[in-house]
């Protein structure tokens, strides 16, 4: 991750600075500046004229900015050095399990103690096992399993369940890997929450909007035609419909299709849709999060004119 400048490239210090910064989201460290032959007084001069902007201790933004979104994660990695990795919400954002990058990234630092700041949260760990470290988009991060473990320390049950559901959907981790992380790492904030969410199976619970978003993403990845969403047919609003194929897909989410009354309501809906000459496929929250490839295959078969196969 960190560059080690061994010589000043032909063209001078500014060219060398530009090369280093270009590889690090416009960021450069004090050590790299020293290796380029730029003195402390020269650094101070560049700071006064905003050619360098302090971002973190001994980390500068080269030029007027602004700092990129990815740069907000590169900066603390440059500050802490090669024995630091992104974890928690920051790592889960890079893994695609969270929609927004956290305002304060969490990092694990092996063997050293560095105090946290308002804009960076540092967690000391005696030793980082190689199996817990990955590279994601060129940045060192914890594995999805360990990232979920660390995220549990700051997330609510619902937030953790949603991130866990996404990780399962994209097959980023398994319950076995999560159990191994819990067994290998000493208990800390969030351990009890992760155990509780795993035990209650809340990691499969998804809201209607989340289920619809995941289903559309699955359809796109399977290269299937996009359906109409929340369309009206036969006097009812359905989750998804392919009108020319006369196929309706309804997502049965854990939080909004439960109980005897809703079960009866769903069957009456299916009967009305069938009477209107439509085929109805119901996909459960469990199928969508645990067996997405099988769901895509059933939808593809139905779109090709095959029978609607029950899940």
C-alpha positions as a printed NumPy array, in Angstrom:
array([[  0.   ,   0.   ,   0.   ],
       [  2.633,   2.548,   1.047],
       [  5.109,   3.663,  -1.565],
       [  8.807,   3.606,  -0.737],
       [ 10.553,   6.199,  -2.876],
       [ 14.167,   5.104,  -3.322],
       [ 15.25 ,   7.81 ,  -5.741],
       [ 14.053,  11.04 ,  -7.256],
       [ 12.806,  10.275, -10.755],
       [ 14.159,  12.147, -13.712],
       [ 12.257,  15.396, -13.95 ],
       [ 12.695,  16.475, -10.341],
       [ 10.93 ,  16.386,  -7.006],
       [  7.594,  17.73 ,  -8.266],
       [  7.326,  14.966, -10.83 ],
       [  8.137,  12.398,  -8.161],
       [  5.545,  13.909,  -5.833],
       [  2.912,  13.809,  -8.568],
       [  3.698,  10.165,  -9.313],
       [  3.379,   9.118,  -5.675],
       [  0.2  ,  11.133,  -5.13 ],
       [ -1.39 ,   9.77 ,  -8.313],
       [ -1.014,   6.235,  -6.946],
       [ -2.54 ,   7.156,  -3.574],
       [ -5.669,   9.181,  -4.345],
       [ -3.684,  12.449,  -4.305],
       [ -2.209,  11.66 ,  -0.874],
       [  1.409,  11.609,   0.267],
       [  3.148,  11.04 ,   3.606],
       [  5.843,  13.058,   5.325],
       [  8.214,  10.098,   4.982],
       [  7.611,   9.941,   1.245],
       [  8.235,  13.678,   0.939],
       [ 11.511,  13.27 ,   2.819],
       [ 12.561,  10.421,   0.524],
       [ 11.813,  12.673,  -2.436],
       [ 14.241,  15.224,  -1.002],
       [ 11.581,  17.748,   0.019],
       [ 12.683,  19.331,   3.297],
       [ 10.479,  20.242,   6.259],
       [ 10.753,  23.92 ,   5.407],
       [  9.746,  23.173,   1.817],
       [  6.772,  21.173,   3.095],
       [  5.757,  24.07 ,   5.344],
       [  6.03 ,  26.446,   2.363],
       [  3.789,  24.191,   0.263],
       [  1.268,  23.967,   3.116],
       [  1.129,  27.764,   3.421],
       [  0.405,  28.034,  -0.281],
       [ -2.116,  25.132,  -0.155],
       [ -0.059,  22.976,  -2.475],
       [ -0.13 ,  20.46 ,   0.371],
       [ -3.072,  20.181,   2.773],
       [ -2.702,  18.334,   6.11 ],
       [ -5.276,  15.535,   6.329],
       [ -3.96 ,  13.411,   9.2  ],
       [ -0.694,  13.537,  11.17 ],
       [  2.139,  13.368,   8.6  ],
       [ -0.327,  12.763,   5.756],
       [ -1.006,  15.454,   3.157],
       [ -3.344,  15.998,   0.249],
       [ -1.364,  17.127,  -2.78 ],
       [ -3.167,  19.993,  -4.468],
       [ -6.391,  21.882,  -3.782],
       [ -8.544,  18.755,  -3.335],
       [-11.122,  17.771,  -2.444],
       [-10.28 ,  14.416,  -0.88 ],
       [-11.932,  11.586,  -2.796],
       [-14.292,   9.121,  -1.152],
       [-11.693,   6.375,  -1.484],
       [ -9.044,   8.813,  -0.293],
       [-10.856,   9.055,   3.038],
       [ -9.913,   5.403,   3.539],
       [ -6.423,   5.645,   2.028],
       [ -5.445,   8.499,   4.388],
       [ -5.735,   6.559,   7.688],
       [ -3.958,   3.577,   6.112],
       [ -1.044,   5.847,   5.18 ],
       [ -1.092,   7.409,   8.642],
       [ -1.013,   4.102,  10.55 ],
       [  1.29 ,   2.181,   8.222],
       [  1.539,  -1.32 ,   6.841],
       [  0.267,  -3.124,   9.969],
       [ -3.196,  -1.515,   9.77 ],
       [ -6.287,  -2.777,   7.942],
       [ -9.766,  -1.375,   7.417],
       [-12.536,  -3.181,   9.263],
       [-16.142,  -2.776,  10.41 ],
       [-18.376,  -0.511,   8.346],
       [-15.507,   0.743,   6.171],
       [-14.57 ,  -2.782,   5.126],
       [-18.205,  -3.782,   4.629],
       [-18.716,  -0.745,   2.381],
       [-15.795,  -1.88 ,   0.247],
       [-17.251,  -5.406,   0.187],
       [-20.56 ,  -3.959,  -1.062],
       [-22.541,  -4.839,   2.071],
       [-23.346,  -1.226,   3.005],
       [-24.712,   1.502,   0.753],
       [-22.849,   4.381,   2.409],
       [-19.274,   4.768,   3.55 ],
       [-19.047,   5.55 ,   7.276],
       [-18.06 ,   9.045,   8.335],
       [-15.511,   7.563,  10.748],
       [-13.644,   4.534,   9.378],
       [-12.574,   1.749,  11.746],
       [ -9.096,   0.234,  11.488],
       [ -7.387,  -2.649,  13.245],
       [ -3.782,  -1.994,  14.192],
       [ -1.573,  -4.95 ,  15.08 ],
       [  0.843,  -4.715,  17.992],
       [  0.893,  -0.941,  18.465],
       [ -1.284,   1.518,  20.293],
       [ -2.36 ,   4.693,  18.496],
       [ -5.119,   6.817,  19.971],
       [ -8.314,   7.199,  17.993],
       [ -9.366,  10.567,  16.601],
       [-12.772,  12.093,  15.905],
       [-12.367,  11.143,  12.241],
       [-10.605,   7.748,  12.616],
       [-11.338,   4.939,  15.06 ],
       [ -8.276,   2.772,  15.834],
       [ -8.585,  -0.619,  17.532],
       [ -5.438,  -2.365,  18.764],
       [ -5.172,  -6.102,  18.223],
       [ -2.218,  -8.22 ,  19.4  ],
       [ -1.814, -10.029,  16.095],
       [ -3.646, -10.114,  12.772],
       [ -4.003, -13.586,  11.332],
       [ -3.291, -13.793,   7.602],
       [ -6.627, -15.542,   7.049],
       [ -8.421, -12.43 ,   8.335],
       [ -6.817, -10.053,   5.813],
       [ -7.941,  -9.456,   2.231],
       [ -7.324,  -6.896,  -0.496],
       [-10.406,  -5.126,  -1.812],
       [-10.157,  -2.478,  -4.54 ],
       [ -6.447,  -2.257,  -3.78 ],
       [ -6.909,  -1.618,  -0.046],
       [ -6.178,  -3.957,   2.895],
       [ -9.401,  -4.958,   4.652],
       [-10.559,  -7.607,   7.068],
       [-12.445, -10.622,   5.757],
       [-16.227, -10.162,   5.5  ],
       [-16.668, -12.398,   8.564],
       [-14.313, -10.352,  10.757],
       [-15.68 ,  -7.083,   9.334],
       [-19.184,  -8.161,  10.416],
       [-17.839,  -9.051,  13.861],
       [-16.285,  -5.602,  14.242],
       [-19.311,  -3.832,  12.72 ],
       [-21.507,  -5.466,  15.353],
       [-19.842,  -3.263,  17.959],
       [-21.412,  -0.081,  16.566],
       [-24.417,  -1.308,  14.564],
       [-27.964,  -1.953,  15.712],
       [-29.427,  -5.439,  15.409],
       [-31.331,  -4.355,  12.289],
       [-28.247,  -2.804,  10.656],
       [-26.154,  -5.872,  11.394],
       [-28.898,  -8.177,  10.098],
       [-29.105,  -6.225,   6.828],
       [-25.322,  -6.324,   6.297],
       [-25.249, -10.04 ,   7.132],
       [-28.069, -10.684,   4.685],
       [-26.149,  -8.929,   1.892],
       [-22.955, -10.835,   2.704],
       [-24.886, -14.111,   2.484],
       [-26.624, -13.087,  -0.722],
       [-23.288, -12.454,  -2.44 ],
       [-21.677, -15.498,  -0.825],
       [-19.008, -13.388,   0.835],
       [-19.094, -15.419,   4.026],
       [-20.701, -18.451,   5.62 ],
       [-22.053, -19.206,   9.074],
       [-19.074, -21.517,   9.58 ],
       [-16.63 , -18.68 ,   8.88 ],
       [-18.52 , -16.426,  11.282],
       [-18.446, -19.106,  13.982],
       [-14.69 , -19.517,  13.457],
       [-14.115, -15.773,  13.782],
       [-16.133, -15.716,  16.997],
       [-14.099, -18.634,  18.336],
       [-10.668, -17.257,  17.351],
       [-11.121, -13.649,  18.457],
       [-11.491, -12.639,  22.065],
       [-14.912, -11.228,  22.962],
       [-15.339,  -7.511,  22.462],
       [-18.121,  -5.009,  21.853],
       [-20.589,  -6.515,  19.421],
       [-19.732, -10.187,  20.005],
       [-22.967, -10.821,  21.88 ],
       [-24.972,  -8.938,  19.216],
       [-23.514, -11.005,  16.368],
       [-24.223, -14.245,  18.256],
       [-27.779, -13.07 ,  18.895],
       [-28.427, -12.129,  15.26 ],
       [-26.978, -15.425,  14.027],
       [-28.999, -17.432,  16.541],
       [-32.26 , -15.646,  15.729],
       [-31.645, -15.848,  11.965],
       [-32.318, -12.124,  11.664],
       [-29.567, -12.048,   9.081],
       [-32.135, -13.309,   6.593],
       [-34.774, -10.733,   7.539],
       [-35.191,  -8.021,   4.915],
       [-37.64 ,  -5.201,   4.319],
       [-39.741,  -5.035,   1.186],
       [-37.61 ,  -2.319,  -0.427],
       [-34.433,  -4.25 ,   0.385],
       [-35.896,  -7.461,  -1.052],
       [-36.971,  -5.718,  -4.242],
       [-33.568,  -4.081,  -4.673],
       [-31.798,  -7.415,  -4.204],
       [-34.131,  -9.196,  -6.589],
       [-33.567,  -6.615,  -9.332],
       [-29.813,  -6.875,  -8.813],
       [-30.064, -10.66 ,  -9.101],
       [-32.089, -10.373, -12.322],
       [-29.517,  -7.979, -13.786],
       [-26.604, -10.256, -12.871],
       [-28.409, -13.191, -14.494],
       [-28.829, -11.093, -17.682],
       [-32.606, -11.511, -17.59 ],
       [-35.031,  -8.85 , -18.879],
       [-35.993,  -6.273, -16.282],
       [-39.605,  -6.529, -15.071],
       [-42.037,  -3.78 , -14.214],
       [-41.883,  -2.994, -10.504],
       [-44.913,  -2.408,  -8.245],
       [-47.185,  -2.492, -11.276],
       [-50.989,  -2.803, -11.293],
       [-52.688,  -5.782, -12.911],
       [-56.079,  -7.418, -12.339],
       [-56.872,  -4.696,  -9.818],
       [-53.843,  -5.546,  -7.673],
       [-50.379,  -4.116,  -7.169],
       [-47.746,  -6.799,  -7.704],
       [-44.066,  -6.725,  -6.86 ],
       [-42.81 ,  -7.638, -10.354],
       [-44.425,  -8.507, -13.67 ],
       [-43.251,  -9.48 , -17.156],
       [-46.433,  -8.714, -19.066],
       [-45.583, -10.398, -22.369],
       [-44.617, -13.596, -20.534],
       [-47.604, -13.169, -18.176],
       [-45.356, -13.884, -15.194],
       [-45.765, -12.285, -11.767],
       [-43.155, -12.591,  -9.022],
       [-44.02 , -11.736,  -5.434],
       [-41.359, -11.39 ,  -2.743],
       [-42.457, -12.789,   0.617],
       [-40.385, -10.791,   3.082],
       [-40.014, -11.977,   6.672],
       [-41.149,  -8.655,   8.13 ],
       [-44.194,  -7.974,   6.004],
       [-45.678, -11.35 ,   5.009],
       [-46.175, -13.271,   8.229],
       [-49.115, -14.583,  10.186],
       [-52.26 , -16.489,   9.262],
       [-54.196, -13.457,   8.015],
       [-51.468, -12.452,   5.581],
       [-51.085, -16.064,   4.444],
       [-54.79 , -16.145,   3.519],
       [-54.513, -12.747,   1.856],
       [-51.602, -13.927,  -0.297],
       [-53.515, -16.987,  -1.475],
       [-56.535, -14.888,  -2.433],
       [-54.219, -12.61 ,  -4.425],
       [-52.698, -15.598,  -6.206],
       [-56.16 , -16.919,  -7.09 ],
       [-57.211, -13.568,  -8.575],
       [-53.99 , -13.317, -10.597],
       [-54.303, -16.909, -11.83 ],
       [-57.929, -16.283, -12.833],
       [-56.659, -13.351, -14.909],
       [-54.415, -15.733, -16.844],
       [-51.175, -14.903, -15.028],
       [-48.578, -17.247, -13.601],
       [-47.471, -16.421, -10.06 ],
       [-44.103, -17.239,  -8.515],
       [-43.524, -16.54 ,  -4.842],
       [-39.975, -16.142,  -3.567],
       [-39.333, -16.238,   0.156],
       [-36.872, -14.09 ,   2.077],
       [-34.928, -17.267,   2.863],
       [-34.635, -18.27 ,  -0.821],
       [-33.552, -14.8  ,  -1.889],
       [-30.767, -14.602,   0.697],
       [-29.645, -18.241,   0.862],
       [-30.182, -19.654,  -2.663],
       [-30.109, -16.693,  -5.078],
       [-28.725, -18.729,  -8.005],
       [-31.575, -21.212,  -7.726],
       [-34.053, -18.312,  -7.691],
       [-32.517, -16.862, -10.862],
       [-32.69 , -20.261, -12.54 ],
       [-36.396, -20.698, -11.706],
       [-37.213, -17.222, -13.003],
       [-35.262, -17.876, -16.208],
       [-37.145, -21.158, -16.751],
       [-40.503, -19.45 , -16.226],
       [-39.597, -16.612, -18.596],
       [-38.597, -19.162, -21.222],
       [-42.096, -20.589, -21.128],
       [-41.604, -23.315, -18.581],
       [-43.85 , -24.001, -15.648],
       [-43.494, -21.995, -12.479],
       [-41.506, -24.277, -10.219],
       [-42.223, -23.993,  -6.482],
       [-39.269, -23.005,  -4.286]])
